[in-house]
Amino acid sequence: MEKSLVLLHLLLAISVHYIAGAAEPTAALHAPAATNFIKTSCRATRYPALCVRCLSNYATKIQQSDEQLAQAALAVSLATARSTSAFVSNMTRVSGIKPREYQALRDCVDTMGDTVDQLSRSIRELGQVGRSAAGGGRDFLWHMSNVQTWVSAALTDENTCVDGFSGAAMDGNVKAAIKSRVVGAEHVTSNALALVNRFAEAHRRHQVAATTAVP
């Protein structure tokens, strides 16, 4: 039992360290124009500071492209979801946890697995969006709608995981560890969805401008 409690405290410490590490600003130097583009774009998200920290290392690839920004945001979200899913799975192996905690963890494993699947599909679909963007029209809208639907579903799954630990009866180290990791992933996914929506809106404005410019 004592060994299990030590492991639980270790997992909690790792979780806190993970969140703190994710908040550290990048030390890499990037082109000012690309960095400014990321900062400006991240204002459209609910967690702009986190957005900038997560995406700054991708500045060279992003440059000033809304599409590349959305791709990078989804890639970060997927990596975070995979790490969080593995963390939750490891938590189920800790002995000595309460039956209600174990059931909530098992449910969370399922929902985080769904999150990973939804984000993986979204990244593949966004690649199709890029190939259809030049032509615009229905293909772009269809692919983009899929991406928005799946990222929204991933966000809902993360919320569901956290909701499984609601109530005072679930208070404790397990709940604290799960919330710190899953809520962090939820924030990253929320930002990704906002940037996906921003890309869709930028494309719509471009299409309207192009149509208006035709004599």
Coordinates of N, CA and C in Angstrom, one line a residue:
M1 N 0.8 -1.2 0.0 CA 0.0 0.0 0.0 C 0.9 1.3 0.0
E2 N 1.9 1.2 0.9 CA 2.8 2.4 0.9 C 3.5 2.6 -0.4
K3 N 3.9 1.5 -1.0 CA 4.6 1.6 -2.3 C 3.7 2.2 -3.4
S4 N 2.4 1.9 -3.3 CA 1.4 2.4 -4.3 C 1.2 3.9 -4.0
L5 N 1.2 4.3 -2.8 CA 1.0 5.7 -2.5 C 2.2 6.5 -3.0
V6 N 3.4 6.0 -2.8 CA 4.6 6.6 -3.3 C 4.5 6.8 -4.8
L7 N 4.1 5.8 -5.5 CA 3.9 5.8 -7.0 C 2.9 6.9 -7.4
L8 N 1.8 6.9 -6.6 CA 0.7 7.9 -6.9 C 1.3 9.3 -6.8
H9 N 2.0 9.6 -5.7 CA 2.6 10.9 -5.5 C 3.6 11.2 -6.6
L10 N 4.3 10.2 -7.1 CA 5.3 10.4 -8.1 C 4.6 10.8 -9.4
L11 N 3.5 10.1 -9.7 CA 2.7 10.5 -10.9 C 2.1 11.9 -10.8
L12 N 1.7 12.3 -9.6 CA 1.2 13.6 -9.5 C 2.3 14.6 -9.7
A13 N 3.5 14.4 -9.2 CA 4.6 15.3 -9.3 C 5.0 15.4 -10.8
I14 N 5.0 14.2 -11.5 CA 5.3 14.3 -13.0 C 4.3 15.1 -13.7
S15 N 3.0 15.0 -13.3 CA 1.9 15.7 -13.9 C 2.1 17.2 -13.8
V16 N 2.5 17.6 -12.5 CA 2.7 19.1 -12.3 C 3.9 19.5 -13.1
H17 N 5.0 18.7 -13.1 CA 6.2 19.1 -13.8 C 5.9 19.2 -15.3
Y18 N 5.0 18.3 -15.8 CA 4.7 18.4 -17.3 C 4.0 19.7 -17.6
I19 N 3.0 20.1 -16.8 CA 2.2 21.3 -17.0 C 3.2 22.5 -16.9
A20 N 4.0 22.5 -15.9 CA 5.0 23.6 -15.7 C 5.9 23.7 -16.9
G21 N 6.4 22.5 -17.4 CA 7.3 22.5 -18.5 C 6.7 23.0 -19.8
A22 N 5.4 22.7 -20.0 CA 4.7 23.1 -21.2 C 4.6 24.6 -21.2
A23 N 4.7 25.3 -20.0 CA 4.4 26.7 -19.9 C 5.7 27.5 -20.1
E24 N 6.9 26.8 -20.2 CA 8.1 27.5 -20.4 C 8.3 28.0 -21.8
P25 N 8.7 29.3 -21.9 CA 8.8 29.9 -23.3 C 10.0 29.2 -24.0
T26 N 9.9 29.1 -25.3 CA 10.9 28.6 -26.1 C 12.2 29.5 -26.2
A27 N 13.3 28.9 -26.2 CA 14.5 29.7 -26.3 C 15.0 29.8 -27.7
A28 N 14.3 29.2 -28.6 CA 14.7 29.3 -30.0 C 14.5 30.7 -30.6
L29 N 15.3 31.1 -31.5 CA 15.1 32.4 -32.2 C 14.4 32.1 -33.5
H30 N 13.4 32.9 -33.8 CA 12.7 32.8 -35.1 C 12.6 34.1 -35.8
A31 N 12.2 34.1 -37.0 CA 11.9 35.3 -37.8 C 10.9 36.1 -37.1
P32 N 11.2 37.4 -36.9 CA 10.2 38.3 -36.2 C 8.8 38.3 -36.9
A33 N 8.8 38.3 -38.2 CA 7.5 38.3 -38.9 C 6.6 37.1 -38.5
A34 N 7.2 35.9 -38.5 CA 6.5 34.7 -38.2 C 6.1 34.7 -36.8
T35 N 7.0 35.1 -35.9 CA 6.6 35.1 -34.5 C 5.5 36.1 -34.2
N36 N 5.5 37.3 -34.8 CA 4.4 38.2 -34.7 C 3.1 37.7 -35.2
F37 N 3.2 37.0 -36.3 CA 2.0 36.4 -36.9 C 1.4 35.4 -35.9
I38 N 2.2 34.6 -35.3 CA 1.7 33.6 -34.3 C 1.1 34.3 -33.1
K39 N 1.7 35.3 -32.6 CA 1.2 36.1 -31.5 C -0.2 36.7 -31.8
T40 N -0.2 37.3 -33.0 CA -1.5 38.0 -33.4 C -2.6 36.9 -33.6
S41 N -2.3 35.8 -34.2 CA -3.3 34.8 -34.4 C -3.7 34.2 -33.1
C42 N -2.9 34.0 -32.2 CA -3.2 33.4 -30.9 C -4.2 34.2 -30.1
R43 N -4.3 35.5 -30.5 CA -5.3 36.3 -29.8 C -6.7 35.8 -30.0
A44 N -6.9 35.0 -31.0 CA -8.3 34.5 -31.3 C -8.6 33.3 -30.4
T45 N -7.6 32.8 -29.6 CA -7.8 31.6 -28.8 C -8.2 32.0 -27.4
R46 N -8.7 31.0 -26.6 CA -9.1 31.3 -25.2 C -7.8 31.4 -24.3
Y47 N -6.7 30.7 -24.7 CA -5.5 30.7 -23.9 C -4.3 31.2 -24.8
P48 N -4.3 32.5 -25.1 CA -3.3 33.0 -26.0 C -1.8 32.8 -25.6
A49 N -1.5 32.9 -24.3 CA -0.2 32.7 -23.8 C 0.3 31.3 -24.1
L50 N -0.6 30.3 -23.7 CA -0.3 28.9 -24.0 C -0.1 28.7 -25.5
C51 N -1.0 29.3 -26.3 CA -0.9 29.2 -27.7 C 0.4 29.6 -28.3
V52 N 0.9 30.7 -27.8 CA 2.2 31.2 -28.3 C 3.3 30.3 -27.9
R53 N 3.3 29.8 -26.6 CA 4.3 29.0 -26.1 C 4.4 27.6 -26.9
C54 N 3.2 27.1 -27.2 CA 3.1 25.8 -27.9 C 3.6 25.9 -29.4
L55 N 3.4 27.0 -30.0 CA 3.6 27.1 -31.4 C 4.8 27.9 -31.9
S56 N 5.5 28.5 -30.9 CA 6.7 29.3 -31.3 C 7.8 28.5 -31.9
N57 N 7.9 27.2 -31.5 CA 9.0 26.4 -32.1 C 8.6 26.0 -33.5
Y58 N 7.4 26.2 -34.0 CA 7.0 25.9 -35.3 C 7.0 27.2 -36.2
A59 N 7.5 28.3 -35.7 CA 7.5 29.5 -36.5 C 8.1 29.4 -37.8
T60 N 9.2 28.7 -38.0 CA 9.9 28.6 -39.2 C 9.0 28.0 -40.3
K61 N 8.3 26.9 -39.9 CA 7.4 26.2 -40.8 C 6.1 27.0 -41.0
I62 N 5.6 27.7 -40.0 CA 4.3 28.4 -40.1 C 4.5 29.6 -41.0
Q63 N 5.6 30.4 -40.8 CA 5.7 31.7 -41.4 C 4.5 32.5 -41.2
Q64 N 3.7 32.8 -42.2 CA 2.5 33.6 -42.0 C 1.3 32.9 -42.7
S65 N 1.3 31.6 -42.6 CA 0.3 30.8 -43.2 C -0.8 30.4 -42.2
D66 N -2.0 30.7 -42.4 CA -3.1 30.3 -41.6 C -3.2 28.7 -41.6
E67 N -3.0 28.2 -42.8 CA -3.1 26.7 -42.9 C -2.0 26.0 -42.1
Q68 N -0.8 26.5 -42.2 CA 0.3 25.8 -41.5 C 0.1 26.1 -40.0
L69 N -0.4 27.2 -39.6 CA -0.7 27.5 -38.2 C -1.7 26.4 -37.6
A70 N -2.7 26.2 -38.4 CA -3.7 25.2 -38.0 C -3.1 23.8 -37.9
Q71 N -2.3 23.5 -38.9 CA -1.7 22.2 -38.9 C -0.8 22.0 -37.7
A72 N 0.0 23.0 -37.4 CA 0.9 22.9 -36.2 C 0.1 22.8 -34.9
A73 N -1.0 23.6 -34.8 CA -1.8 23.5 -33.6 C -2.4 22.2 -33.4
L74 N -2.8 21.5 -34.5 CA -3.4 20.2 -34.4 C -2.3 19.2 -34.0
A75 N -1.1 19.3 -34.6 CA 0.0 18.4 -34.3 C 0.4 18.5 -32.8
V76 N 0.4 19.7 -32.2 CA 0.7 19.9 -30.8 C -0.4 19.3 -30.0
S77 N -1.7 19.5 -30.4 CA -2.8 18.9 -29.7 C -2.8 17.4 -29.7
L78 N -2.5 16.8 -30.8 CA -2.4 15.4 -30.9 C -1.3 14.8 -30.0
A79 N -0.1 15.4 -30.0 CA 1.0 15.0 -29.2 C 0.7 15.1 -27.7
T80 N 0.0 16.1 -27.3 CA -0.4 16.3 -25.9 C -1.5 15.3 -25.6
A81 N -2.4 15.0 -26.4 CA -3.5 14.0 -26.2 C -2.9 12.6 -26.0
R82 N -1.9 12.3 -26.8 CA -1.3 11.0 -26.7 C -0.5 10.8 -25.4
S83 N 0.2 11.9 -25.0 CA 0.9 11.8 -23.8 C 0.0 11.7 -22.6
T84 N -1.1 12.5 -22.7 CA -2.1 12.4 -21.6 C -2.8 11.1 -21.5
S85 N -3.1 10.5 -22.7 CA -3.7 9.2 -22.7 C -2.9 8.1 -22.1
A86 N -1.6 8.2 -22.3 CA -0.6 7.3 -21.7 C -0.5 7.5 -20.2
F87 N -0.6 8.7 -19.8 CA -0.5 9.0 -18.4 C -1.8 8.5 -17.6
V88 N -2.9 8.7 -18.2 CA -4.2 8.1 -17.6 C -4.1 6.6 -17.6
S89 N -3.6 6.0 -18.6 CA -3.6 4.5 -18.6 C -2.6 4.0 -17.5
N90 N -1.5 4.7 -17.3 CA -0.6 4.3 -16.2 C -1.3 4.5 -14.8
M91 N -2.1 5.5 -14.7 CA -2.8 5.7 -13.4 C -3.7 4.5 -13.0
T92 N -4.2 3.8 -14.0 CA -5.1 2.7 -13.7 C -4.3 1.5 -13.1
R93 N -3.0 1.5 -13.2 CA -2.2 0.5 -12.7 C -1.7 0.7 -11.2
V94 N -2.1 1.8 -10.7 CA -1.8 2.2 -9.3 C -2.7 1.4 -8.4
S95 N -2.2 0.6 -7.5 CA -3.1 -0.2 -6.6 C -3.4 0.7 -5.4
G96 N -4.5 0.4 -4.8 CA -5.0 1.1 -3.6 C -5.9 2.3 -3.9
I97 N -6.2 2.5 -5.2 CA -7.1 3.6 -5.5 C -8.6 3.1 -5.3
K98 N -9.5 4.1 -5.0 CA -10.8 3.7 -4.7 C -11.5 3.2 -6.0
P99 N -12.5 2.3 -5.8 CA -13.2 1.7 -7.0 C -13.8 2.8 -7.9
R100 N -14.4 3.8 -7.3 CA -15.0 4.9 -8.1 C -13.9 5.6 -8.9
E101 N -12.7 5.8 -8.3 CA -11.6 6.4 -9.0 C -11.2 5.5 -10.2
Y102 N -11.1 4.2 -9.9 CA -10.7 3.3 -11.0 C -11.6 3.3 -12.2
Q103 N -12.9 3.3 -11.9 CA -13.9 3.3 -12.9 C -13.8 4.6 -13.7
A104 N -13.6 5.7 -13.0 CA -13.5 7.0 -13.7 C -12.2 7.0 -14.6
L105 N -11.2 6.4 -14.1 CA -10.0 6.3 -14.9 C -10.2 5.5 -16.2
R106 N -10.9 4.3 -16.0 CA -11.1 3.5 -17.1 C -12.0 4.2 -18.2
D107 N -13.0 4.9 -17.7 CA -13.8 5.7 -18.6 C -12.9 6.8 -19.3
C108 N -12.0 7.4 -18.6 CA -11.1 8.4 -19.1 C -10.2 7.8 -20.2
V109 N -9.7 6.6 -19.9 CA -8.8 6.0 -20.9 C -9.6 5.9 -22.3
D110 N -10.9 5.5 -22.2 CA -11.7 5.3 -23.4 C -11.8 6.7 -24.1
T111 N -12.2 7.7 -23.3 CA -12.5 9.0 -23.9 C -11.2 9.7 -24.5
M112 N -10.1 9.5 -23.8 CA -8.8 10.0 -24.3 C -8.4 9.3 -25.5
G113 N -8.7 8.0 -25.6 CA -8.4 7.2 -26.8 C -9.2 7.8 -28.0
D114 N -10.5 8.1 -27.7 CA -11.3 8.7 -28.8 C -10.7 10.1 -29.2
T115 N -10.2 10.8 -28.2 CA -9.6 12.1 -28.5 C -8.5 12.0 -29.5
V116 N -7.6 11.0 -29.2 CA -6.4 10.8 -30.1 C -6.9 10.4 -31.5
D117 N -7.9 9.5 -31.6 CA -8.5 9.1 -32.9 C -9.0 10.3 -33.6
Q118 N -9.8 11.2 -33.0 CA -10.4 12.3 -33.6 C -9.4 13.3 -34.1
L119 N -8.4 13.6 -33.3 CA -7.3 14.5 -33.7 C -6.5 14.0 -34.9
S120 N -6.2 12.7 -34.8 CA -5.5 12.0 -35.9 C -6.2 12.2 -37.3
R121 N -7.5 11.9 -37.2 CA -8.4 12.1 -38.4 C -8.4 13.5 -38.8
S122 N -8.4 14.4 -37.9 CA -8.5 15.9 -38.2 C -7.2 16.3 -39.0
I123 N -6.1 15.8 -38.5 CA -4.8 16.2 -39.2 C -4.8 15.6 -40.6
R124 N -5.2 14.4 -40.8 CA -5.3 13.8 -42.2 C -6.2 14.6 -43.0
E125 N -7.4 15.0 -42.5 CA -8.4 15.7 -43.2 C -7.9 17.1 -43.6
L126 N -7.2 17.7 -42.7 CA -6.7 19.1 -43.0 C -5.7 19.0 -44.1
G127 N -5.0 17.9 -44.3 CA -4.1 17.8 -45.4 C -4.9 17.8 -46.7
Q128 N -6.1 17.2 -46.7 CA -7.0 17.2 -47.9 C -7.5 18.6 -48.1
V129 N -7.7 19.3 -47.0 CA -8.2 20.7 -47.2 C -7.1 21.5 -47.9
G130 N -5.9 21.3 -47.6 CA -4.8 22.1 -48.3 C -4.8 21.8 -49.7
R131 N -5.0 20.6 -50.1 CA -5.0 20.2 -51.6 C -6.2 20.8 -52.3
S132 N -7.3 21.0 -51.6 CA -8.5 21.5 -52.2 C -8.7 23.0 -52.1
A133 N -7.8 23.6 -51.3 CA -8.0 25.0 -51.0 C -7.9 25.9 -52.2
A134 N -7.0 25.5 -53.1 CA -6.7 26.4 -54.3 C -8.0 26.5 -55.2
G135 N -8.7 25.4 -55.2 CA -9.9 25.4 -56.0 C -11.1 26.0 -55.3
G136 N -11.0 26.0 -53.9 CA -12.2 26.5 -53.2 C -13.4 25.6 -53.3
G137 N -14.6 26.2 -53.1 CA -15.8 25.6 -53.4 C -16.2 24.5 -52.4
R138 N -17.0 23.5 -52.8 CA -17.6 22.5 -51.9 C -16.6 21.6 -51.3
D139 N -15.5 21.2 -52.1 CA -14.5 20.3 -51.5 C -13.9 20.9 -50.3
F140 N -13.5 22.1 -50.4 CA -12.8 22.8 -49.2 C -13.8 22.8 -48.0
L141 N -15.0 23.2 -48.3 CA -16.0 23.4 -47.2 C -16.3 22.0 -46.6
W142 N -16.4 21.0 -47.4 CA -16.7 19.6 -46.8 C -15.5 19.1 -45.9
H143 N -14.3 19.2 -46.4 CA -13.2 18.8 -45.6 C -13.0 19.6 -44.4
M144 N -13.2 20.9 -44.5 CA -13.1 21.8 -43.4 C -14.1 21.5 -42.3
S145 N -15.3 21.2 -42.7 CA -16.4 20.9 -41.8 C -16.1 19.6 -41.0
N146 N -15.5 18.7 -41.7 CA -15.1 17.4 -41.0 C -14.0 17.7 -39.9
V147 N -13.0 18.6 -40.3 CA -12.0 18.9 -39.3 C -12.6 19.6 -38.1
Q148 N -13.5 20.6 -38.3 CA -14.1 21.3 -37.2 C -14.9 20.4 -36.3
T149 N -15.6 19.5 -37.0 CA -16.5 18.5 -36.2 C -15.6 17.6 -35.4
W150 N -14.6 17.1 -35.9 CA -13.7 16.1 -35.2 C -12.9 16.8 -34.1
V151 N -12.4 18.0 -34.3 CA -11.7 18.6 -33.2 C -12.7 19.0 -32.1
S152 N -13.9 19.4 -32.5 CA -14.9 19.7 -31.4 C -15.2 18.5 -30.6
A153 N -15.3 17.3 -31.3 CA -15.6 16.1 -30.6 C -14.4 15.7 -29.7
A154 N -13.2 15.9 -30.1 CA -12.0 15.7 -29.3 C -12.1 16.5 -28.0
L155 N -12.5 17.8 -28.1 CA -12.6 18.6 -27.0 C -13.7 18.2 -26.0
T156 N -14.8 17.7 -26.6 CA -15.9 17.2 -25.8 C -15.4 15.9 -25.0
D157 N -14.6 15.1 -25.7 CA -14.1 13.9 -25.0 C -13.2 14.2 -23.8
E158 N -12.4 15.2 -24.0 CA -11.5 15.7 -22.9 C -12.4 16.2 -21.7
N159 N -13.4 17.0 -22.0 CA -14.3 17.5 -21.0 C -15.0 16.4 -20.3
T160 N -15.4 15.3 -21.0 CA -16.1 14.2 -20.4 C -15.2 13.5 -19.4
C161 N -13.9 13.4 -19.7 CA -12.9 12.7 -18.8 C -12.9 13.5 -17.5
V162 N -12.7 14.8 -17.6 CA -12.6 15.6 -16.4 C -13.9 15.5 -15.6
D163 N -15.1 15.5 -16.3 CA -16.4 15.5 -15.6 C -16.5 14.2 -14.8
G164 N -15.9 13.1 -15.2 CA -15.9 11.9 -14.5 C -15.4 11.9 -13.1
F165 N -14.6 13.0 -12.8 CA -14.0 13.1 -11.5 C -14.7 14.2 -10.6
S166 N -15.9 14.7 -11.1 CA -16.6 15.7 -10.4 C -17.1 15.2 -9.0
G167 N -17.3 16.1 -8.1 CA -17.8 15.8 -6.8 C -16.8 15.6 -5.7
A168 N -17.2 16.0 -4.5 CA -16.2 16.0 -3.4 C -15.7 14.5 -3.1
A169 N -16.6 13.6 -3.4 CA -16.2 12.2 -3.1 C -15.0 11.7 -3.9
M170 N -14.7 12.4 -5.0 CA -13.6 12.0 -5.9 C -12.3 12.8 -5.6
D171 N -12.4 13.7 -4.6 CA -11.2 14.6 -4.3 C -10.0 13.7 -3.8
G172 N -8.8 14.2 -4.2 CA -7.6 13.4 -3.8 C -6.6 13.5 -4.8
N173 N -5.5 12.8 -4.6 CA -4.3 12.9 -5.6 C -4.7 12.4 -7.0
V174 N -5.5 11.4 -7.1 CA -5.9 10.9 -8.4 C -6.6 12.0 -9.2
K175 N -7.6 12.6 -8.6 CA -8.3 13.6 -9.3 C -7.4 14.8 -9.6
A176 N -6.6 15.2 -8.7 CA -5.7 16.3 -8.9 C -4.7 16.0 -10.1
A177 N -4.2 14.8 -10.1 CA -3.3 14.5 -11.2 C -4.0 14.4 -12.6
I178 N -5.1 13.8 -12.6 CA -5.9 13.7 -13.9 C -6.3 15.1 -14.4
K179 N -6.8 15.9 -13.5 CA -7.3 17.2 -13.9 C -6.1 18.1 -14.4
S180 N -5.0 18.0 -13.7 CA -3.8 18.8 -14.2 C -3.4 18.5 -15.6
R181 N -3.4 17.2 -15.9 CA -3.0 16.7 -17.2 C -4.1 16.9 -18.3
V182 N -5.3 16.5 -18.0 CA -6.4 16.5 -19.0 C -6.9 17.9 -19.3
V183 N -7.0 18.7 -18.2 CA -7.3 20.1 -18.4 C -6.3 20.8 -19.3
G184 N -5.0 20.5 -19.1 CA -4.0 21.1 -19.9 C -4.1 20.7 -21.4
A185 N -4.4 19.4 -21.6 CA -4.7 19.0 -23.0 C -5.9 19.6 -23.5
E186 N -6.9 19.8 -22.7 CA -8.2 20.4 -23.1 C -7.9 21.9 -23.6
H187 N -7.1 22.6 -22.9 CA -6.7 24.0 -23.3 C -6.0 24.0 -24.6
V188 N -5.1 23.1 -24.8 CA -4.4 23.0 -26.1 C -5.3 22.7 -27.3
T189 N -6.3 21.8 -27.0 CA -7.2 21.4 -28.1 C -8.2 22.6 -28.4
S190 N -8.6 23.3 -27.3 CA -9.4 24.5 -27.5 C -8.7 25.5 -28.4
N191 N -7.5 25.7 -28.1 CA -6.7 26.6 -29.0 C -6.6 26.2 -30.4
A192 N -6.4 24.9 -30.6 CA -6.3 24.3 -31.9 C -7.6 24.5 -32.7
L193 N -8.7 24.3 -32.0 CA -10.0 24.5 -32.7 C -10.2 25.9 -33.1
A194 N -9.8 26.9 -32.2 CA -9.9 28.3 -32.6 C -9.1 28.6 -33.8
L195 N -7.9 28.1 -33.9 CA -7.1 28.4 -35.1 C -7.6 27.7 -36.3
V196 N -8.2 26.5 -36.2 CA -8.8 25.9 -37.3 C -10.0 26.7 -37.8
N197 N -10.8 27.2 -36.9 CA -11.9 28.1 -37.3 C -11.4 29.4 -37.9
R198 N -10.3 29.9 -37.4 CA -9.7 31.1 -38.0 C -9.2 30.9 -39.4
F199 N -8.6 29.7 -39.7 CA -8.2 29.3 -41.0 C -9.4 29.3 -42.0
A200 N -10.5 28.7 -41.5 CA -11.7 28.5 -42.3 C -12.2 29.9 -42.6
E201 N -12.3 30.8 -41.7 CA -12.8 32.1 -41.9 C -11.9 33.0 -42.8
A202 N -10.6 32.8 -42.7 CA -9.6 33.5 -43.5 C -9.8 33.1 -45.0
H203 N -10.1 31.8 -45.2 CA -10.3 31.3 -46.5 C -11.6 31.8 -47.1
R204 N -12.6 31.8 -46.3 CA -13.9 32.4 -46.7 C -13.8 33.8 -47.1
R205 N -13.1 34.6 -46.3 CA -12.9 36.0 -46.7 C -12.1 36.2 -48.0
H206 N -11.1 35.3 -48.2 CA -10.4 35.3 -49.4 C -11.2 35.0 -50.6
Q207 N -12.1 34.0 -50.5 CA -13.0 33.7 -51.6 C -14.0 34.8 -51.9
V208 N -14.5 35.4 -50.9 CA -15.4 36.6 -51.1 C -14.7 37.7 -51.8
A209 N -13.5 38.0 -51.4 CA -12.7 39.1 -52.0 C -12.5 38.8 -53.5
A210 N -12.1 37.5 -53.7 CA -11.8 37.1 -55.1 C -13.1 37.2 -56.0
T211 N -14.2 36.8 -55.4 CA -15.5 36.9 -56.2 C -15.9 38.3 -56.4
T212 N -15.7 39.2 -55.4 CA -16.0 40.6 -55.6 C -15.1 41.3 -56.6
A213 N -13.9 40.8 -56.7 CA -12.9 41.5 -57.6 C -13.2 41.1 -59.1
V214 N -14.0 40.0 -59.3 CA -14.2 39.7 -60.7 C -15.2 40.7 -61.3
P215 N -14.8 41.3 -62.5 CA -15.7 42.3 -63.1 C -17.0 41.7 -63.6

